[in-house]
Backbone as CSV, one residue per row, in Angstrom:
resi,resn,N_x,N_y,N_z,CA_x,CA_y,CA_z,C_x,C_y,C_z
1,UNK,17.614,34.890,3.603,17.346,35.947,4.592,18.661,36.377,5.241
2,UNK,18.834,37.680,5.428,20.070,38.194,6.005,20.171,37.829,7.484
3,UNK,21.384,37.451,7.894,21.621,37.114,9.304,21.486,38.360,10.172
4,UNK,21.965,39.489,9.653,21.908,40.761,10.385,20.755,41.583,9.828
5,UNK,19.790,41.900,10.681,18.619,42.656,10.242,18.925,44.148,10.196
6,UNK,18.029,44.888,9.568,18.195,46.347,9.513,18.175,46.948,10.909
7,UNK,17.352,46.361,11.780,17.303,46.838,13.173,18.658,46.655,13.838
8,UNK,19.327,45.534,13.559,20.657,45.294,14.127,21.655,46.343,13.652
9,UNK,21.559,46.706,12.376,22.470,47.727,11.844,22.225,49.073,12.514
10,UNK,20.941,49.383,12.790,20.649,50.634,13.492,21.212,50.614,14.904
11,UNK,21.123,49.456,15.566,21.698,49.351,16.906,23.206,49.530,16.875
12,UNK,23.834,49.020,15.838,25.283,49.152,15.703,25.676,50.588,15.391
13,UNK,24.934,51.231,14.499,25.287,52.600,14.109,25.120,53.565,15.271
14,UNK,24.295,53.186,16.269,24.099,54.054,17.437,25.389,54.222,18.235
15,UNK,26.322,53.267,18.119,27.603,53.404,18.812,28.472,54.503,18.204
16,UNK,28.082,55.033,17.042,28.844,56.106,16.421,28.131,57.439,16.437
17,UNK,26.971,57.495,17.084,26.215,58.743,17.125,26.865,59.729,18.091
18,UNK,26.814,60.992,17.744,27.403,62.022,18.610,26.722,62.093,19.971
19,UNK,25.476,61.628,20.061,24.793,61.606,21.346,25.543,60.733,22.344
20,UNK,26.244,59.717,21.839,27.072,58.850,22.680,28.504,59.354,22.743
21,UNK,29.068,59.689,21.577,30.500,59.943,21.507,30.906,61.313,22.043
22,UNK,30.072,62.329,21.913,30.443,63.637,22.454,30.528,63.619,23.985
23,UNK,29.572,63.004,24.696,29.758,62.876,26.147,30.998,62.064,26.510
24,UNK,31.286,61.009,25.727,32.512,60.249,25.939,33.724,61.167,25.831
25,UNK,33.766,61.933,24.755,34.913,62.809,24.509,35.065,63.832,25.621
26,UNK,33.947,64.405,26.076,33.981,65.400,27.150,34.468,64.773,28.452
27,UNK,33.966,63.589,28.750,34.359,62.918,29.986,35.848,62.578,29.989
28,UNK,36.348,62.106,28.858,37.781,61.800,28.761,38.604,63.072,28.931
29,UNK,38.137,64.180,28.337,38.842,65.457,28.464,38.943,65.881,29.923
30,UNK,37.819,65.837,30.619,37.800,66.229,32.043,38.688,65.299,32.854
31,UNK,38.611,64.005,32.574,39.381,63.014,33.320,40.878,63.253,33.155
32,UNK,41.305,63.562,31.927,42.733,63.783,31.676,43.214,65.120,32.228
33,UNK,42.402,66.158,32.072,42.817,67.483,32.535,42.829,67.591,34.057
34,UNK,42.079,66.720,34.733,41.969,66.810,36.190,43.245,66.402,36.899
35,UNK,44.100,65.626,36.243,45.321,65.137,36.891,46.535,65.821,36.277
36,UNK,47.404,66.412,37.078,48.598,67.067,36.523,49.432,66.152,35.635
37,UNK,49.519,64.881,35.990,50.346,63.949,35.215,49.802,63.705,33.814
38,UNK,48.503,63.927,33.629,47.898,63.649,32.321,47.354,64.913,31.653
39,UNK,47.702,66.070,32.213,47.119,67.312,31.678,47.568,67.583,30.244
40,UNK,48.831,67.286,29.940,49.300,67.478,28.568,48.513,66.599,27.600
41,UNK,48.256,65.349,28.027,47.454,64.444,27.209,46.031,64.977,27.048
42,UNK,45.528,65.621,28.102,44.180,66.180,28.049,44.051,67.272,27.008
43,UNK,45.028,68.178,26.967,44.976,69.248,25.968,45.146,68.699,24.557
44,UNK,46.010,67.712,24.427,46.179,67.075,23.116,44.886,66.395,22.690
45,UNK,44.251,65.705,23.625,42.994,65.033,23.322,41.923,66.033,22.900
46,UNK,41.813,67.133,23.634,40.833,68.160,23.280,41.104,68.694,21.873
47,UNK,42.367,68.852,21.541,42.726,69.354,20.217,42.308,68.414,19.102
48,UNK,42.547,67.103,19.283,42.202,66.173,18.198,40.683,66.005,18.084
49,UNK,39.973,66.082,19.210,38.507,66.000,19.148,37.944,67.196,18.387
50,UNK,38.444,68.388,18.696,37.970,69.587,17.998,38.328,69.546,16.518
51,UNK,39.520,69.027,16.201,39.918,68.895,14.804,39.010,67.916,14.072
52,UNK,38.675,66.822,14.730,37.801,65.806,14.132,36.409,66.383,13.870
53,UNK,35.765,66.852,14.936,34.402,67.361,14.804,34.349,68.602,13.921
54,UNK,35.351,69.467,14.041,35.364,70.696,13.250,35.504,70.427,11.768
55,UNK,36.352,69.476,11.391,36.542,69.162,9.979,35.295,68.519,9.387
56,UNK,34.666,67.626,10.151,33.412,67.019,9.692,32.356,68.101,9.473
57,UNK,32.201,68.988,10.451,31.199,70.052,10.337,31.501,70.972,9.166
58,UNK,32.772,71.330,8.974,33.144,72.223,7.881,32.848,71.587,6.531
59,UNK,33.162,70.293,6.390,32.921,69.618,5.112,31.432,69.617,4.761
60,UNK,30.583,69.478,5.773,29.138,69.483,5.531,28.621,70.891,5.275
61,UNK,29.152,71.860,6.014,28.714,73.243,5.826,29.073,73.760,4.432
62,UNK,30.255,73.396,3.948,30.670,73.856,2.619,29.713,73.356,1.542
63,UNK,29.219,72.134,1.726,28.265,71.643,0.729,26.873,72.221,0.977
64,UNK,26.395,72.177,2.219,25.052,72.672,2.504,24.881,74.134,2.103
65,UNK,25.904,74.932,2.379,25.782,76.363,2.141,26.096,76.792,0.729
66,UNK,27.089,76.145,0.099,27.564,76.624,-1.195,27.681,75.539,-2.268
67,UNK,27.345,74.303,-1.908,27.414,73.215,-2.883,28.822,72.784,-3.220
68,UNK,29.788,73.093,-2.370,31.187,72.747,-2.636,31.467,71.311,-2.213
69,UNK,32.148,70.579,-3.085,32.489,69.186,-2.784,33.620,68.748,-3.693
70,UNK,34.331,67.658,-3.340,35.410,67.177,-4.209,34.857,66.782,-5.572
71,UNK,35.439,67.243,-6.655,34.916,66.933,-7.990,34.950,65.439,-8.277
72,UNK,33.893,64.979,-8.920,33.841,63.578,-9.335,33.365,62.609,-8.281
73,UNK,33.096,63.083,-7.078,32.670,62.194,-5.998,31.233,62.495,-5.591
74,UNK,30.512,61.452,-5.213,29.199,61.619,-4.602,29.453,61.884,-3.126
75,UNK,29.693,63.146,-2.814,30.219,63.520,-1.501,29.576,64.813,-1.041
76,UNK,28.858,64.748,0.104,28.254,65.958,0.667,28.780,66.236,2.078
77,UNK,29.831,65.554,2.481,30.428,65.783,3.794,30.940,64.498,4.397
78,UNK,31.986,64.618,5.201,32.559,63.454,5.871,31.534,62.795,6.788
79,UNK,31.610,61.484,6.893,30.750,60.760,7.828,31.214,61.036,9.255
80,UNK,30.388,61.727,10.021,30.740,62.008,11.409,30.781,60.749,12.251
81,UNK,29.867,59.810,11.981,29.886,58.543,12.707,31.238,57.841,12.530
82,UNK,31.718,57.804,11.281,32.981,57.116,10.997,34.157,57.855,11.620
83,UNK,34.200,59.169,11.426,35.328,59.958,11.909,35.433,59.923,13.427
84,UNK,34.303,60.108,14.111,34.341,60.128,15.565,34.556,58.735,16.153
85,UNK,34.001,57.706,15.499,34.188,56.342,16.000,35.649,55.917,15.911
86,UNK,36.298,56.244,14.780,37.691,55.839,14.623,38.621,56.646,15.526
87,UNK,38.180,57.797,15.989,38.960,58.531,16.980,38.672,58.009,18.381
88,UNK,37.390,57.890,18.731,37.018,57.598,20.117,37.282,56.162,20.546
89,UNK,36.786,55.188,19.783,36.804,53.820,20.303,38.208,53.244,20.470
90,UNK,39.142,53.447,19.537,40.512,52.963,19.811,41.146,53.645,21.021
91,UNK,40.887,54.946,21.177,41.461,55.663,22.321,40.835,55.187,23.628
92,UNK,39.529,54.930,23.620,38.888,54.365,24.810,39.554,53.047,25.186
93,UNK,39.816,52.208,24.177,40.512,50.948,24.439,41.873,51.168,25.065
94,UNK,42.590,52.175,24.555,43.919,52.474,25.092,43.850,52.991,26.523
95,UNK,42.864,53.826,26.828,42.746,54.386,28.172,42.351,53.329,29.188
96,UNK,41.426,52.471,28.807,40.948,51.447,29.728,42.051,50.447,30.073
97,UNK,43.001,50.283,29.159,44.110,49.343,29.400,45.437,50.080,29.515
98,UNK,45.397,51.312,30.032,46.577,52.183,30.012,47.800,51.572,30.673
99,UNK,47.620,50.829,31.764,48.765,50.264,32.467,48.862,48.750,32.319
100,UNK,48.104,48.236,31.369,48.202,46.798,31.079,49.443,46.540,30.228
101,UNK,49.776,45.295,30.046,50.901,44.954,29.190,50.594,45.319,27.752
102,UNK,51.667,45.541,26.988,51.528,46.020,25.613,50.604,45.170,24.753
103,UNK,50.687,43.830,24.809,49.787,43.032,23.959,48.311,43.257,24.269
104,UNK,47.982,43.386,25.565,46.588,43.623,25.932,46.126,45.002,25.486
105,UNK,47.027,45.959,25.599,46.683,47.314,25.178,46.472,47.358,23.667
106,UNK,47.345,46.660,22.915,47.196,46.603,21.465,45.890,45.919,21.079
107,UNK,45.519,44.882,21.816,44.267,44.175,21.543,43.069,45.090,21.782
108,UNK,43.111,45.855,22.880,42.000,46.761,23.189,41.862,47.841,22.119
109,UNK,42.982,48.375,21.644,42.944,49.376,20.580,42.383,48.768,19.296
110,UNK,42.813,47.532,18.999,42.325,46.853,17.792,40.826,46.590,17.877
111,UNK,40.347,46.197,19.051,38.911,45.971,19.215,38.124,47.269,19.042
112,UNK,38.690,48.376,19.543,38.058,49.674,19.326,37.982,50.025,17.855
113,UNK,39.060,49.733,17.128,39.079,50.002,15.687,38.079,49.112,14.956
114,UNK,37.932,47.867,15.402,36.959,46.964,14.776,35.531,47.461,14.994
115,UNK,35.253,47.972,16.189,33.933,48.543,16.447,33.696,49.748,15.538
116,UNK,34.721,50.589,15.397,34.606,51.755,14.509,34.378,51.318,13.068
117,UNK,35.061,50.259,12.648,34.878,49.745,11.289,33.457,49.228,11.092
118,UNK,32.926,48.560,12.115,31.550,48.067,12.031,30.557,49.220,11.948
119,UNK,30.798,50.287,12.705,29.941,51.473,12.635,29.993,52.067,11.230
120,UNK,31.192,52.147,10.667,31.347,52.681,9.309,30.580,51.816,8.311
121,UNK,30.691,50.499,8.464,29.942,49.609,7.582,28.443,49.806,7.703
122,UNK,27.977,50.054,8.920,26.546,50.258,9.126,26.042,51.497,8.402
123,UNK,26.887,52.517,8.299,26.469,53.742,7.597,26.254,53.473,6.112
124,UNK,27.050,52.559,5.570,26.888,52.186,4.164,25.648,51.320,3.960
125,UNK,25.465,50.340,4.838,24.308,49.446,4.720,23.007,50.227,4.840
126,UNK,22.983,51.219,5.718,21.777,52.013,5.949,21.617,53.154,4.952
127,UNK,22.542,53.239,3.982,22.505,54.291,2.952,22.548,55.695,3.546
128,UNK,23.196,55.810,4.693,23.353,57.120,5.315,24.499,57.893,4.687
129,UNK,25.474,57.160,4.100,26.634,57.789,3.482,27.080,56.995,2.273
130,UNK,27.799,57.656,1.407,28.409,56.985,0.260,29.757,56.408,0.690
131,UNK,30.334,55.508,-0.113,31.646,54.948,0.241,32.719,56.010,0.442
132,UNK,32.730,57.053,-0.387,33.756,58.084,-0.241,33.593,58.846,1.069
133,UNK,32.359,59.145,1.452,32.116,59.864,2.703,32.515,59.026,3.915
134,UNK,32.156,57.737,3.871,32.480,56.851,4.990,33.979,56.593,5.074
135,UNK,34.603,56.319,3.928,36.031,55.995,3.925,36.878,57.189,4.344
136,UNK,36.576,58.368,3.800,37.362,59.550,4.151,37.146,59.948,5.608
137,UNK,35.924,59.784,6.099,35.671,60.050,7.516,36.453,59.103,8.404
138,UNK,36.448,57.815,8.038,37.184,56.822,8.823,38.681,57.110,8.816
139,UNK,39.221,57.451,7.660,40.654,57.745,7.569,41.027,58.960,8.408
140,UNK,40.181,59.974,8.387,40.461,61.178,9.174,40.449,60.868,10.667
141,UNK,39.441,60.138,11.132,39.385,59.777,12.541,40.550,58.897,12.958
142,UNK,40.907,57.923,12.104,42.017,57.023,12.415,43.342,57.778,12.463
143,UNK,43.507,58.755,11.570,44.732,59.562,11.571,44.867,60.327,12.883
144,UNK,43.784,60.940,13.329,43.835,61.712,14.574,44.044,60.798,15.781
145,UNK,43.421,59.624,15.772,43.654,58.669,16.850,45.115,58.248,16.879
146,UNK,45.694,58.036,15.693,47.109,57.666,15.611,48.015,58.754,16.156
147,UNK,47.662,60.013,15.869,48.443,61.143,16.388,48.403,61.148,17.914
148,UNK,47.196,61.015,18.474,47.075,61.042,19.934,47.805,59.868,20.575
149,UNK,47.554,58.671,20.085,48.165,57.486,20.688,49.675,57.456,20.471
150,UNK,50.120,57.996,19.329,51.549,58.031,19.058,52.288,58.977,19.988
151,UNK,51.687,60.130,20.273,52.328,61.112,21.137,52.187,60.763,22.613
152,UNK,51.168,59.976,22.942,50.934,59.610,24.346,51.054,58.101,24.527
153,UNK,52.120,57.531,23.957,52.257,56.083,24.023,52.939,55.597,25.296
154,UNK,53.251,56.517,26.199,53.861,56.098,27.474,52.751,55.703,28.441
155,UNK,52.549,54.417,28.684,51.409,53.975,29.502,51.352,54.633,30.868
156,UNK,52.495,54.870,31.488,52.491,55.448,32.824,51.955,56.862,32.891
157,UNK,51.900,57.534,31.756,51.419,58.907,31.747,49.911,59.003,31.568
158,UNK,49.260,57.890,31.258,47.814,57.890,31.078,47.149,57.201,32.269
159,UNK,45.895,57.565,32.559,45.230,56.998,33.734,44.919,55.522,33.553
160,UNK,45.109,54.763,34.612,44.720,53.356,34.558,43.207,53.260,34.691
161,UNK,42.643,52.292,34.020,41.198,52.114,34.098,40.800,51.693,35.498
162,UNK,41.551,50.746,36.033,41.219,50.213,37.331,39.750,49.923,37.378
163,UNK,38.997,50.819,37.848,37.571,50.649,37.780,36.904,51.945,37.417
164,UNK,37.531,53.059,37.861,36.810,54.320,37.815,36.590,54.843,36.408
165,UNK,37.631,54.850,35.576,37.387,55.404,34.244,36.481,54.487,33.438
166,UNK,36.631,53.171,33.624,35.756,52.245,32.899,34.303,52.441,33.321
167,UNK,34.082,52.563,34.626,32.719,52.760,35.120,32.162,54.111,34.689
168,UNK,32.992,55.145,34.735,32.507,56.472,34.363,32.173,56.543,32.880
169,UNK,32.905,55.793,32.049,32.608,55.784,30.620,31.330,55.016,30.313
170,UNK,30.944,54.119,31.209,29.688,53.406,31.001,28.484,54.330,31.174
171,UNK,28.644,55.376,31.988,27.515,56.254,32.301,26.917,56.916,31.059
172,UNK,27.729,57.623,30.218,27.114,58.222,29.035,26.560,57.183,28.073
173,UNK,27.181,56.004,28.028,26.679,54.947,27.143,25.292,54.505,27.583
174,UNK,25.108,54.332,28.889,23.814,53.903,29.412,22.750,54.991,29.247
175,UNK,23.160,56.247,29.393,22.190,57.347,29.368,21.830,57.803,27.956
176,UNK,22.774,57.688,27.017,22.535,58.297,25.703,22.485,57.307,24.543
177,UNK,22.822,56.037,24.785,22.779,55.070,23.690,21.358,54.975,23.126
178,UNK,21.251,55.026,21.814,19.948,54.984,21.153,19.377,56.352,20.857
179,UNK,19.983,57.407,21.437,19.552,58.769,21.136,20.222,59.249,19.841
180,UNK,19.614,60.224,19.200,20.166,60.776,17.966,20.478,62.247,18.163
181,UNK,21.730,62.612,17.980,22.124,64.011,18.109,21.746,64.744,16.817
182,UNK,21.056,65.893,16.900,20.552,66.572,15.691,21.614,67.395,14.969
183,UNK,22.751,66.783,14.677,23.864,67.541,14.095,23.525,68.099,12.718
184,UNK,22.854,67.306,11.880,22.548,67.787,10.534,21.557,68.944,10.559
185,UNK,20.596,68.895,11.470,19.647,70.010,11.576,20.355,71.280,12.046
186,UNK,21.266,71.123,12.994,22.025,72.280,13.483,22.884,72.864,12.365
187,UNK,23.579,71.989,11.628,24.442,72.461,10.544,23.630,73.095,9.416
188,UNK,22.446,72.554,9.140,21.585,73.153,8.115,21.180,74.565,8.518
189,UNK,20.848,74.754,9.783,20.474,76.081,10.281,21.651,77.047,10.150
190,UNK,22.851,76.589,10.542,24.047,77.428,10.428,24.332,77.769,8.963
191,UNK,24.218,76.771,8.084,24.505,76.991,6.669,23.583,78.046,6.073
192,UNK,22.312,78.008,6.430,21.364,79.006,5.921,21.729,80.398,6.410
193,UNK,22.087,80.508,7.673,22.399,81.833,8.234,23.708,82.377,7.657
194,UNK,24.692,81.520,7.509,26.007,81.985,7.061,26.022,82.262,5.559
195,UNK,25.412,81.382,4.777,25.461,81.537,3.323,24.509,82.605,2.815
196,UNK,23.414,82.830,3.557,22.422,83.799,3.106,21.511,83.271,2.020
197,UNK,21.614,81.990,1.687,20.766,81.394,0.658,19.404,81.043,1.222
198,UNK,18.446,80.855,0.313,17.081,80.552,0.738,16.921,79.092,1.132
199,UNK,17.812,78.245,0.641,17.725,76.826,0.980,19.127,76.232,0.994
200,UNK,19.257,75.094,1.626,20.558,74.417,1.648,20.661,73.482,0.447
201,UNK,21.889,73.142,0.094,22.116,72.134,-0.928,21.973,70.752,-0.292
202,UNK,21.296,69.853,-0.992,21.098,68.492,-0.508,21.747,67.510,-1.479
203,UNK,21.733,66.233,-1.106,22.296,65.215,-1.993,21.531,65.162,-3.314
204,UNK,20.219,65.434,-3.254,19.422,65.440,-4.484,19.948,66.483,-5.470
205,UNK,20.393,67.637,-4.971,20.965,68.666,-5.848,22.238,68.169,-6.510
206,UNK,23.074,67.466,-5.731,24.316,66.935,-6.275,24.042,65.884,-7.343
207,UNK,23.109,64.991,-7.074,22.788,63.944,-8.041,22.191,64.524,-9.314
208,UNK,21.381,65.562,-9.162,20.809,66.231,-10.349,21.914,66.888,-11.166
209,UNK,22.854,67.526,-10.494,23.967,68.165,-11.192,24.829,67.134,-11.917
210,UNK,25.072,66.010,-11.261,25.886,64.970,-11.886,25.198,64.370,-13.110
211,UNK,23.861,64.219,-13.043,23.134,63.717,-14.214,23.232,64.690,-15.382
212,UNK,23.107,65.978,-15.094,23.220,66.988,-16.151,24.609,66.995,-16.777
213,UNK,25.631,66.833,-15.927,26.995,66.790,-16.454,27.213,65.577,-17.354
214,UNK,26.644,64.434,-16.950,26.764,63.245,-17.792,26.061,63.426,-19.123
215,UNK,24.884,64.079,-19.101,24.157,64.334,-20.338,24.941,65.253,-21.266
216,UNK,25.566,66.278,-20.704,26.366,67.196,-21.527,27.539,66.451,-22.173
217,UNK,28.166,65.566,-21.378,29.291,64.812,-21.911,28.841,63.859,-23.013
218,UNK,27.675,63.221,-22.851,27.174,62.306,-23.854,26.816,63.024,-25.157
219,UNK,26.311,64.246,-25.026,25.914,65.007,-26.199,27.117,65.678,-26.882
220,UNK,28.248,65.640,-26.146,29.472,66.168,-26.719,29.525,67.649,-26.813
């Protein structure tokens, strides 16, 4: 019998849902932009969040609307859970320990990355994404987190957690944890309107196409 049940994996994957992470991202944006000393970091943060979410949405829209995907991969769009988790959780760790000593700050960032990795693993266990979708989403989120943390690595320029930012970040977690943001339904609606097609492309369409391609290759 598995030590970790399917219910446990669902509880873990909830830490990567946009219902939790988008309020986190918004709150961090407001918190950084509110202080002149951190306003530059705030605009940078807003930029990487938009790049993260926008790229995930675009990758899904291209497949839903037109069936476009990287050749040879079982891929219908980047994993948003993976991409947003690898951006948000390490940065949350960095913000909460902004004025702590370097080893503690590095530990907090590493713990955030471990949580993001666990969320990514949960997407695979729950068959929500393929390895390519989860891995590429994770790499994209980690790259953007690295850009933000690399450019804002001066601890004195970021807000100390003290109590307020840590407490304020708990609020969206308490209010939205366990909720599911309807991102795929929204993107499906957009894809239908933009593409003008009668239906969206699904993973079943991709798998059917791949089977036909294999049959053609076998028949020579």
